[in-house]
Coordinates of C-alpha atoms in Angstrom, one line a residue:
Chain A
X268 CA 0.0 0.0 0.0
X269 CA 1.2 3.5 -0.8
X270 CA 0.0 6.1 1.7
X271 CA 0.1 9.7 0.5
X272 CA 0.0 11.7 3.7
X273 CA -0.8 15.5 4.0
X274 CA 1.2 17.1 6.8
X275 CA -0.6 20.4 6.9
X276 CA 1.0 23.7 6.7
X277 CA 2.5 24.7 10.0
X278 CA 4.6 22.2 12.0
X279 CA 4.9 18.5 12.9
X280 CA 1.7 18.8 15.1
X281 CA -0.4 19.5 12.1
X282 CA -0.5 15.9 11.0
X283 CA -3.8 14.2 11.7
X284 CA -4.3 11.2 14.1
X285 CA -5.1 9.1 11.0
X286 CA -2.0 10.3 9.2
X287 CA 0.1 9.5 12.3
X288 CA -1.4 6.0 12.6
X289 CA -0.4 5.4 9.0
X290 CA 3.0 6.7 9.5
X291 CA 3.6 4.3 12.5
X292 CA 2.4 1.4 10.3
X293 CA 4.6 2.1 7.3
X294 CA 8.0 0.5 6.9
X295 CA 9.5 3.3 4.8
X296 CA 8.9 7.0 4.8
X297 CA 9.7 9.3 2.0
X298 CA 9.5 13.1 2.2
X299 CA 9.9 15.8 -0.4
X300 CA 13.1 17.8 0.3
X301 CA 11.8 21.3 -0.5
X302 CA 8.7 20.9 1.5
X303 CA 10.7 20.1 4.7
X304 CA 13.1 23.0 4.0
X305 CA 10.6 25.8 3.1
X306 CA 7.5 24.9 5.0
X307 CA 8.8 23.4 8.3
X308 CA 12.0 25.4 8.4
X309 CA 13.8 22.1 9.0
X310 CA 17.4 21.5 8.4
X311 CA 19.1 18.1 8.6
X312 CA 19.0 18.5 12.4
X313 CA 15.5 19.8 12.4
X314 CA 14.2 16.7 10.7
X315 CA 14.6 14.8 13.9
X316 CA 11.5 16.7 15.3
X317 CA 9.5 14.7 12.7
X318 CA 11.5 11.6 13.1
X319 CA 11.1 11.6 16.9
X320 CA 7.4 12.0 16.6
X321 CA 7.1 9.2 14.0
X322 CA 9.6 6.9 15.7
X323 CA 11.5 6.1 12.6
X324 CA 13.8 7.7 10.0
X325 CA 12.5 9.7 7.0
X326 CA 14.2 9.4 3.5
X327 CA 14.5 12.9 1.9
X328 CA 13.6 12.5 -1.7
X329 CA 14.5 15.4 -3.9
X330 CA 12.7 16.0 -7.1
X331 CA 15.3 14.1 -9.1
X332 CA 15.0 11.1 -6.9
X333 CA 11.2 11.1 -7.1
X334 CA 11.5 11.2 -10.8
X335 CA 14.3 8.7 -11.2
X336 CA 13.3 6.3 -8.5
X337 CA 9.6 6.4 -8.4
X338 CA 9.3 2.9 -9.8
X339 CA 11.5 1.5 -7.0
X340 CA 9.3 3.3 -4.5
X341 CA 6.3 1.9 -6.1
X342 CA 7.5 -1.6 -6.3
X343 CA 8.4 -1.3 -2.7
X344 CA 4.9 -0.3 -1.9
X345 CA 3.6 -3.4 -3.5
X346 CA 5.0 -5.6 -0.9
X347 CA 4.9 -3.4 2.1
X348 CA 3.4 -0.2 3.5
X349 CA 5.3 3.0 2.2
X350 CA 4.4 6.5 3.0
X351 CA 5.0 9.5 0.9
X352 CA 4.8 12.7 3.1
X353 CA 3.7 16.0 1.5
X354 CA 3.3 19.4 2.9
X355 CA -0.3 20.6 2.8
X356 CA -2.9 18.3 1.2
X357 CA -1.8 15.5 -1.3
X358 CA -3.8 17.3 -3.9
X359 CA -3.3 20.9 -2.8
X360 CA -1.3 23.4 -4.7
X361 CA 1.4 21.0 -5.6
X362 CA -0.3 18.0 -7.1
X363 CA 0.6 14.4 -6.6
X364 CA -1.9 13.1 -9.2
X365 CA 0.9 11.8 -11.4
X366 CA 2.2 9.6 -8.5
X367 CA -1.1 8.1 -8.0
X368 CA -1.7 7.4 -11.7
X369 CA 1.7 5.6 -11.8
X370 CA 0.9 3.6 -8.7
X371 CA -2.5 2.5 -10.0
X372 CA -1.0 1.6 -13.4
X373 CA 1.4 -0.7 -11.6
X374 CA -1.6 -2.2 -9.6
X375 CA -0.4 -0.6 -6.2
X376 CA -3.3 0.5 -4.0
X377 CA -3.2 4.1 -2.8
X378 CA -4.6 5.6 0.5
X379 CA -4.7 9.4 0.8
X380 CA -4.7 11.2 4.1
X381 CA -6.0 14.7 3.6
X382 CA -4.9 17.8 5.5
X383 CA -5.3 21.6 5.1
X384 CA -3.5 23.3 2.1
X385 CA -3.1 26.8 1.0
X386 CA -6.2 26.3 -1.1
X387 CA -8.5 26.2 1.8
X388 CA -6.5 27.8 4.7
X389 CA -6.4 30.9 2.7
X390 CA -10.0 31.4 4.0
X391 CA -8.6 32.9 7.2
X392 CA -8.0 36.2 5.4
X393 CA -11.9 36.6 5.5
X394 CA -12.6 36.3 1.8
X395 CA -15.1 33.5 1.0
X396 CA -13.7 30.6 -0.6
X397 CA -16.6 30.2 -3.1
X398 CA -15.9 33.7 -4.3
X399 CA -12.5 32.9 -5.8
X400 CA -11.9 32.6 -9.5
X401 CA -9.2 30.6 -11.2
X402 CA -5.9 30.5 -9.2
X403 CA -2.8 31.9 -10.9
X404 CA 0.9 31.2 -10.5
X405 CA 3.5 34.1 -10.7
X406 CA 6.9 32.8 -12.0
X407 CA 10.1 34.5 -11.3
X408 CA 10.9 36.9 -14.2
X409 CA 14.4 36.6 -15.7
X410 CA 16.1 39.0 -18.1
X411 CA 14.8 37.1 -21.1
X412 CA 11.8 35.1 -19.7
X413 CA 8.9 37.2 -18.5
X414 CA 5.7 35.2 -19.0
X415 CA 2.5 37.0 -18.2
X416 CA -0.4 34.6 -19.0
X417 CA -1.6 35.3 -15.4
X418 CA -2.6 38.7 -16.5
X419 CA -5.6 37.6 -18.5
X420 CA -6.7 35.3 -15.8
X421 CA -6.7 38.0 -13.2
X422 CA -8.4 40.4 -15.5
X423 CA -11.3 37.9 -16.0
X424 CA -11.6 37.2 -12.3
X425 CA -11.7 40.9 -11.6
X426 CA -14.3 41.6 -14.2
X427 CA -16.5 39.0 -12.5
X428 CA -15.9 40.5 -9.1
X429 CA -14.0 37.4 -8.0
X430 CA -11.0 37.1 -5.7
X431 CA -7.7 35.8 -7.1
X432 CA -5.2 33.6 -5.2
X433 CA -1.7 34.2 -6.5
X434 CA 0.7 31.3 -5.8
X435 CA 4.3 32.5 -5.8
X436 CA 7.2 30.9 -7.4
X437 CA 9.6 28.5 -5.5
X438 CA 12.9 27.5 -7.1
X439 CA 14.7 24.6 -5.6
X440 CA 17.5 22.5 -6.9
X441 CA 18.0 24.8 -9.9
X442 CA 21.2 23.8 -11.7
X443 CA 23.7 26.7 -11.8
X444 CA 24.6 28.0 -15.3
X445 CA 28.1 26.8 -14.6
X446 CA 27.1 23.3 -13.8
X447 CA 25.0 23.2 -17.0
X448 CA 28.0 24.2 -19.1
X449 CA 30.4 21.8 -17.3
X450 CA 28.1 18.9 -17.1
X451 CA 28.6 18.5 -13.3
X452 CA 25.5 18.9 -11.0
X453 CA 25.7 22.0 -8.8
X454 CA 22.6 23.9 -7.7
X455 CA 21.5 27.4 -6.9
X456 CA 20.4 28.0 -3.3
X457 CA 16.6 27.7 -2.9
X458 CA 14.6 30.8 -3.8
X459 CA 11.1 31.7 -3.0
X460 CA 9.2 34.7 -4.3
X461 CA 8.3 37.3 -1.8
X462 CA 5.0 39.3 -1.8
X463 CA 7.1 42.3 -2.8
X464 CA 8.6 40.8 -5.8
X465 CA 5.2 39.4 -6.8
X466 CA 3.6 42.9 -6.7
X467 CA 6.5 44.5 -8.6
X468 CA 6.0 42.0 -11.4
X469 CA 2.4 42.3 -11.4
X470 CA 2.6 46.1 -11.7
X471 CA 5.2 45.8 -14.5
X472 CA 2.8 43.5 -16.4
X473 CA -0.1 45.9 -15.9
X474 CA 2.0 48.7 -17.2
X475 CA 2.9 46.7 -20.3
X476 CA -0.6 45.7 -21.1
X477 CA -2.2 48.9 -19.9
X478 CA -5.8 47.6 -19.6
X479 CA -6.3 48.6 -16.0
X480 CA -7.1 45.0 -14.9
X481 CA -5.6 46.3 -11.6
X482 CA -3.2 48.9 -10.3
X483 CA -1.4 50.4 -7.3
X484 CA -4.6 51.1 -5.5
X485 CA -6.0 47.6 -5.9
X486 CA -6.9 46.0 -2.6
X487 CA -4.8 42.8 -1.8
X488 CA -4.0 40.6 1.2
X489 CA -0.4 39.4 1.6
X490 CA 0.0 36.2 3.6
X491 CA 3.2 34.8 4.9
X492 CA 3.8 31.4 6.6
X493 CA 0.0 30.6 6.5
X494 CA -0.9 28.2 9.3
X495 CA 2.2 28.6 11.3
X496 CA 2.4 30.1 14.7
X497 CA 4.1 33.2 13.3
X498 CA 1.9 33.6 10.3
X499 CA 1.4 37.2 9.0
X500 CA -1.6 38.6 7.2
X501 CA -1.8 42.2 6.0
X502 CA -4.4 43.8 3.9
X503 CA -3.8 46.9 2.0
X504 CA -3.3 48.3 -1.5
X505 CA -0.6 47.0 -3.7
X506 CA 1.3 50.2 -3.1
X507 CA 1.0 49.7 0.7
X508 CA 2.0 46.1 0.7
X509 CA 5.1 46.8 -1.4
X510 CA 6.5 48.5 1.7
X511 CA 5.8 45.5 4.2
X512 CA 8.5 43.1 5.2
X513 CA 6.7 39.8 5.4
X514 CA 9.8 37.9 6.6
X515 CA 10.5 34.2 5.9
X516 CA 8.7 32.0 3.3
X517 CA 6.3 30.9 2.2
X518 CA 4.5 33.9 0.9
X519 CA 1.2 34.2 -1.1
X520 CA -1.0 37.0 -2.3
X521 CA -4.7 37.5 -2.8
X522 CA -6.1 40.2 -5.0
X523 CA -9.5 41.2 -3.6
X524 CA -12.6 41.3 -5.8
X525 CA -16.0 42.6 -4.9
X526 CA -16.6 42.2 -1.2
X527 CA -19.6 41.4 1.0
X528 CA -19.9 43.3 4.3
X529 CA -18.7 40.3 6.4
X530 CA -15.7 40.0 4.2
X531 CA -15.1 43.8 4.7
X532 CA -15.3 43.5 8.5
X533 CA -12.8 40.7 8.5
X534 CA -10.4 42.5 6.2
X535 CA -10.6 45.5 8.5
X536 CA -8.7 43.5 11.2
X537 CA -5.8 42.9 8.9
X538 CA -5.5 46.4 7.5
X539 CA -2.4 48.5 7.7
X540 CA -3.1 51.1 10.3
X541 CA -0.6 53.9 9.7
X542 CA 1.0 55.6 6.8
X543 CA 4.4 54.1 7.6
X544 CA 3.0 50.7 6.9
X545 CA 3.5 49.5 10.3
X546 CA 1.4 46.5 11.2
X547 CA 0.5 45.3 14.6
X548 CA -0.7 41.9 15.6
X549 CA -4.5 41.5 15.1
X550 CA -5.2 38.6 17.6
X551 CA -6.1 36.1 14.9
X552 CA -3.8 33.2 14.4
Chain B
X288 CA -9.2 32.4 23.9
X289 CA -11.6 31.1 21.3
X290 CA -10.3 28.2 19.4
X291 CA -12.0 27.3 16.1
X292 CA -10.9 23.8 15.3
X293 CA -11.4 22.0 12.0
X294 CA -12.1 18.3 12.5
X295 CA -11.5 17.2 8.8
X296 CA -13.9 15.2 6.7
X297 CA -13.9 11.6 7.7
X298 CA -14.1 10.5 11.3
X299 CA -12.7 11.4 14.8
X300 CA -9.1 10.5 13.8
X301 CA -9.0 13.3 11.3
X302 CA -8.3 15.9 13.9
X303 CA -4.8 17.1 13.9
X304 CA -2.4 16.7 16.9
X305 CA -2.6 20.5 17.2
X306 CA -6.3 20.4 17.3
X307 CA -6.3 17.7 19.9
X308 CA -3.8 19.6 22.1
X309 CA -6.2 22.5 21.9
X310 CA -9.3 20.5 22.7
X311 CA -7.6 19.0 25.8
X312 CA -6.8 22.4 27.0
X313 CA -10.3 23.9 26.5
X314 CA -12.6 24.1 29.4
X315 CA -15.8 24.0 27.2
X316 CA -16.3 22.4 23.7
X317 CA -19.1 23.4 21.4
X318 CA -20.0 21.5 18.2
X319 CA -22.3 22.3 15.4
X320 CA -25.2 19.8 15.5
X321 CA -25.6 19.2 11.8
X322 CA -21.9 18.5 11.2
X323 CA -21.9 15.7 13.7
X324 CA -25.0 14.3 12.3
X325 CA -24.2 14.4 8.6
X326 CA -20.5 14.1 8.3
X327 CA -19.5 11.8 11.1
X328 CA -22.7 9.9 11.2
X329 CA -23.0 10.3 14.9
X330 CA -26.1 10.0 17.0
X331 CA -26.4 11.1 20.6
X332 CA -24.7 7.8 21.4
X333 CA -22.1 8.2 18.7
X334 CA -21.0 11.4 20.0
X335 CA -19.2 9.5 22.8
X336 CA -16.6 8.4 20.3
X337 CA -15.4 12.0 20.1
X338 CA -16.0 12.6 23.8
X339 CA -13.9 9.6 24.7
X340 CA -11.1 10.8 22.6
X341 CA -11.3 14.3 23.9
X342 CA -11.8 13.2 27.5
X343 CA -14.6 15.7 28.1
X344 CA -18.2 16.3 27.1
X345 CA -19.3 18.3 24.1
X346 CA -22.2 20.7 24.0
X347 CA -24.1 20.3 20.8
X348 CA -24.9 23.8 19.4
X349 CA -27.6 23.9 16.8
X350 CA -27.9 26.8 14.5
X351 CA -30.4 28.6 16.7
X352 CA -28.2 28.3 19.7
X353 CA -25.2 29.6 18.0
X354 CA -27.2 32.6 16.7
X355 CA -28.9 33.3 20.1
X356 CA -26.1 32.5 22.5
X357 CA -23.0 33.4 20.6
X358 CA -22.5 36.4 22.9
X359 CA -22.4 34.0 26.0
X360 CA -20.0 31.7 24.3
X361 CA -17.7 34.6 23.5
X362 CA -17.9 36.1 26.9
X363 CA -17.0 32.7 28.2
X364 CA -14.0 32.7 25.8
X365 CA -12.8 35.9 27.4
X366 CA -12.1 34.3 30.7
X367 CA -11.2 30.7 29.6
X368 CA -10.3 28.5 26.8
X369 CA -13.4 27.6 24.7
X370 CA -13.3 25.5 21.5
X371 CA -15.8 25.6 18.6
X372 CA -15.5 22.4 16.6
X373 CA -16.4 22.5 12.9
X374 CA -16.4 19.8 10.3
X375 CA -13.7 20.4 7.6
X376 CA -11.7 23.6 7.8
X377 CA -13.0 26.5 9.8
X378 CA -13.0 28.7 6.7
X379 CA -14.1 25.8 4.3
X380 CA -17.4 25.5 2.5
X381 CA -19.3 26.7 5.5
X382 CA -17.7 29.9 6.8
X383 CA -17.1 30.9 10.3
X384 CA -16.0 34.3 9.3
X385 CA -18.9 35.9 11.2
X386 CA -18.0 34.2 14.4
X387 CA -14.5 35.5 14.2
X388 CA -15.6 39.0 13.5
X389 CA -17.8 38.9 16.6
X390 CA -15.2 37.6 18.7
X391 CA -12.7 40.2 17.6
X392 CA -15.2 43.0 18.0
X393 CA -15.6 41.9 21.7
X394 CA -11.8 41.8 22.1
X395 CA -11.6 37.9 22.4
X396 CA -8.5 36.4 20.7
X397 CA -9.0 33.7 18.2
X398 CA -6.8 30.8 17.3
X399 CA -7.7 28.7 14.1
X400 CA -6.6 25.0 13.7
X401 CA -6.9 24.2 10.0
X402 CA -7.9 20.9 8.4
X403 CA -9.0 19.4 5.1
X404 CA -12.1 20.6 3.6
X405 CA -14.2 19.7 0.5
X406 CA -12.5 22.7 -1.2
X407 CA -9.2 21.0 -1.3
X408 CA -9.9 17.3 -0.6
X409 CA -11.9 17.3 -3.9
X410 CA -8.5 17.2 -5.5
X411 CA -8.6 13.4 -5.1
X412 CA -10.8 13.1 -8.1
X413 CA -7.8 14.0 -10.2
X414 CA -8.8 17.5 -11.5
X415 CA -6.3 20.1 -10.7
X416 CA -7.5 22.5 -8.0
X417 CA -6.1 25.6 -9.8
X418 CA -8.2 24.8 -12.9
X419 CA -11.5 25.3 -11.0
X420 CA -13.6 28.4 -11.6
X421 CA -16.2 29.8 -9.2
X422 CA -17.8 27.3 -6.8
X423 CA -21.7 27.1 -7.0
X424 CA -24.3 25.9 -4.6
X425 CA -27.3 23.9 -5.8
X426 CA -30.4 24.7 -3.6
X427 CA -33.3 22.3 -3.2
X428 CA -36.0 23.4 -5.6
X429 CA -39.6 23.6 -4.2
X430 CA -42.9 24.0 -6.1
X431 CA -42.6 27.8 -6.1
X432 CA -38.8 28.4 -5.5
X433 CA -36.4 27.3 -8.3
X434 CA -33.6 29.8 -8.2
X435 CA -30.9 29.1 -10.9
X436 CA -28.3 31.7 -10.6
X437 CA -25.7 28.9 -10.6
X438 CA -26.5 28.4 -14.3
X439 CA -24.7 31.5 -15.5
X440 CA -21.7 30.8 -13.3
X441 CA -21.4 27.2 -14.7
X442 CA -21.7 28.6 -18.1
X443 CA -18.9 31.0 -17.5
X444 CA -16.6 28.4 -16.0
X445 CA -17.3 26.1 -18.9
X446 CA -16.6 28.8 -21.6
X447 CA -13.2 29.3 -20.0
X448 CA -12.6 25.5 -19.8
X449 CA -12.6 25.4 -16.0
X450 CA -14.0 22.8 -13.7
X451 CA -16.9 23.6 -11.5
X452 CA -17.4 22.3 -7.9
X453 CA -21.2 22.1 -7.1
X454 CA -21.9 22.1 -3.4
X455 CA -25.3 20.5 -2.7
X456 CA -28.0 21.7 -0.4
X457 CA -28.3 20.6 3.2
X458 CA -31.5 21.3 5.3
X459 CA -31.3 20.9 9.0
X460 CA -33.7 22.2 11.5
X461 CA -36.2 23.5 9.0
X462 CA -39.3 24.5 10.8
X463 CA -42.4 22.5 9.6
X464 CA -45.2 24.4 7.9
X465 CA -47.5 23.3 10.7
X466 CA -45.1 24.8 13.3
X467 CA -44.7 28.1 11.5
X468 CA -48.6 28.3 11.5
X469 CA -49.1 27.3 15.1
X470 CA -46.1 29.2 16.5
X471 CA -44.6 26.1 18.1
X472 CA -41.3 24.9 17.0
X473 CA -41.2 21.6 15.2
X474 CA -38.7 20.6 12.6
X475 CA -38.5 18.7 9.4
X476 CA -36.1 15.7 9.5
X477 CA -32.7 16.7 8.0
X478 CA -32.3 16.4 4.3
X479 CA -29.3 16.4 2.0
X480 CA -29.3 16.7 -1.7
X481 CA -28.2 13.6 -3.6
X482 CA -26.0 13.8 -6.8
X483 CA -29.1 12.4 -8.7
X484 CA -31.3 15.2 -7.5
X485 CA -28.7 17.8 -8.3
X486 CA -28.3 16.4 -11.8
X487 CA -32.1 16.3 -12.4
X488 CA -32.3 20.0 -11.3
X489 CA -29.3 21.0 -13.4
X490 CA -30.8 19.5 -16.4
X491 CA -34.1 21.1 -15.8
X492 CA -32.4 24.4 -15.7
X493 CA -30.5 23.8 -18.9
X494 CA -33.7 22.8 -20.6
X495 CA -35.3 26.2 -19.4
X496 CA -32.3 28.4 -20.6
X497 CA -31.6 26.2 -23.6
X498 CA -28.1 27.8 -24.1
X499 CA -26.1 24.4 -24.0
X500 CA -23.9 25.4 -21.2
X501 CA -24.0 21.6 -20.5
X502 CA -26.1 18.7 -21.2
X503 CA -26.7 15.0 -20.6
X504 CA -23.4 14.1 -22.1
X505 CA -21.3 16.5 -20.1
X506 CA -18.5 14.8 -18.1
X507 CA -19.0 14.9 -14.4
X508 CA -17.5 13.3 -11.2
X509 CA -19.9 12.3 -8.3
X510 CA -18.3 12.2 -4.9
X511 CA -20.1 10.8 -1.8
X512 CA -18.6 10.9 1.7
X513 CA -15.4 12.5 0.6
X514 CA -12.5 11.7 2.9
X515 CA -14.3 8.8 4.7
X516 CA -13.2 5.1 4.6
X517 CA -16.2 4.4 2.3
X518 CA -16.0 7.4 0.1
X519 CA -17.4 6.8 -3.4
X520 CA -16.1 8.6 -6.5
X521 CA -17.6 7.9 -10.0
X522 CA -16.8 9.6 -13.2
X523 CA -19.3 9.6 -16.1
X524 CA -21.7 11.7 -18.1
X525 CA -24.6 13.4 -16.3
X526 CA -26.9 10.7 -17.9
X527 CA -24.7 7.9 -16.4
X528 CA -24.4 9.4 -13.0
X529 CA -28.2 9.8 -12.8
X530 CA -28.3 5.9 -12.5
X531 CA -25.7 5.6 -9.8
X532 CA -26.8 5.0 -6.2
X533 CA -24.2 7.0 -4.2
X534 CA -25.6 6.1 -0.8
X535 CA -25.4 8.1 2.4
X536 CA -24.5 11.8 2.6
X537 CA -22.7 14.1 2.0
X538 CA -22.6 14.3 -1.8
X539 CA -20.9 16.8 -4.1
X540 CA -20.6 17.0 -7.9
X541 CA -17.8 18.3 -10.1
X542 CA -18.5 19.3 -13.7
X543 CA -15.5 18.6 -15.7
X544 CA -14.0 21.4 -17.9
X545 CA -11.1 21.1 -20.3
X546 CA -8.6 18.4 -19.2
X547 CA -4.9 17.8 -19.3
X548 CA -3.6 14.3 -20.0
X549 CA -2.8 13.6 -16.3
X550 CA -6.3 14.6 -15.4
X551 CA -7.7 12.3 -17.9
X552 CA -5.7 9.4 -16.7
X553 CA -6.9 9.9 -13.2
X554 CA -10.6 10.2 -14.2
X555 CA -10.0 6.9 -16.1
X556 CA -9.7 5.0 -12.8
X557 CA -13.1 6.4 -11.6
X558 CA -15.1 5.8 -14.8
X559 CA -18.2 3.7 -15.0
X560 CA -17.1 0.5 -16.8
X561 CA -20.3 -1.1 -18.0
X562 CA -23.5 0.0 -19.6
X563 CA -25.6 -0.8 -16.5
X564 CA -23.7 1.8 -14.6
X565 CA -22.1 -0.7 -12.3
X566 CA -19.0 0.7 -10.4
X567 CA -16.3 -1.3 -8.9
X568 CA -13.8 -0.1 -6.4
X569 CA -10.8 1.7 -7.9
X570 CA -8.2 1.2 -5.2
X571 CA -8.0 4.8 -4.3
X572 CA -9.2 5.8 -0.9

């Protein structure tokens, strides 16, 4: 049996009892490398928090390993219980559909243990989940690669009065230019997009298109470390949020559509109070 | 402190360790009546499964009680730790934003414990969450009340190639007509909409509008008891799903938009195999 177990968003205590039961039963535990790094703030040492809780070692599987060795993992799961641990929900923002399809094709049974993901936990900002349009991803721009297909999607959502969740780029295990030239694998340090960078890129794209889909005065909510003890949620215009230091990853951004009164009341708690963009705690965590 | 704790979708073991910690710390536990009835299949007896796990009694709060006594609950939360238990995520399909707003207005601090909700767990059907448009709700039609504002939303989603999650009506504690006349409170038994009823209503509305937003051959996925051990997921046309008995609540329905190959592969596992709409287990649970 292959268990795909969602770990939630914050720390090791966000696993469900059902998930922990499965983990205890499994002979081998795999976990995606970048999830442990970016979401749980774990280093090689830090991993032991999870391992202590689970009572067994975890094999860190980076993207290459998952791609290269998935058949080994799956044939292992044919004869024993194997768990694949993922941050958030197994089918949240990062999808594991492909893993399920490959497992099923090989005749391996799959059990999914759900958990919170950004796609529903984002509800804490006060905007109703059923009033969101299509989710967009904002990729890191480079000198030569500045894709902006998100612009049209945001425009459509906003024309319909819908909110837009913007997922921000994460780059892990990107080969360095040098390593590509020399044929030896060396990697750039992991990068995650800040809310500030996302807003800069969004405004650049608006300027290019010039169709006023949104602008500096558009209401947004910036969310950092959603679901963690030190999560930070700030509502304000794009211009205001540009000045806020949201701190450590992960970040995401919501562009606010038409609001209902209860949504406005909730946003009020998260609003920037003063001109210098200072933001005090709001007693919701 | 007011804790709003998501319980997940399946059974008592879907609470997170963080949620259980909070429950153990709280002096009083409230839980919405209809959630315990419909999602966890609990009767007054059954509740003891949760109470045993939590080590303390739970006060069942029906909708009236929440509305009438919310200020009592909140003033209690000012001096002690009080938990409000909700199925799914606190900000999932059923929103508790209003409760948070009232708490904050009274100066009560709020802590939210996230969990899976239909809004992300639906990902198990294989359709990518970021490819969903606006979510719609399908209300029970009566002789005289047949609202169909969902039609336009579905049409829009489908024109954009997006999937549509249809949340199906739940009626609990509806006063009987007799009780309304006599001024004494008596209630109809709880009702939940089946996938079959939803499809019948959807097709009726399509016939009325006649704009071919969808039809009997439109691909859908019916999901019953999402996240439970006995969940049932069947992919097929509206015509095919009309013939399927999905069993006990809760049900929901996804209308499939344009699909990517990995989405198709996943749907394949859930497809009805034979003409008589028989559906075998698919080894994903």
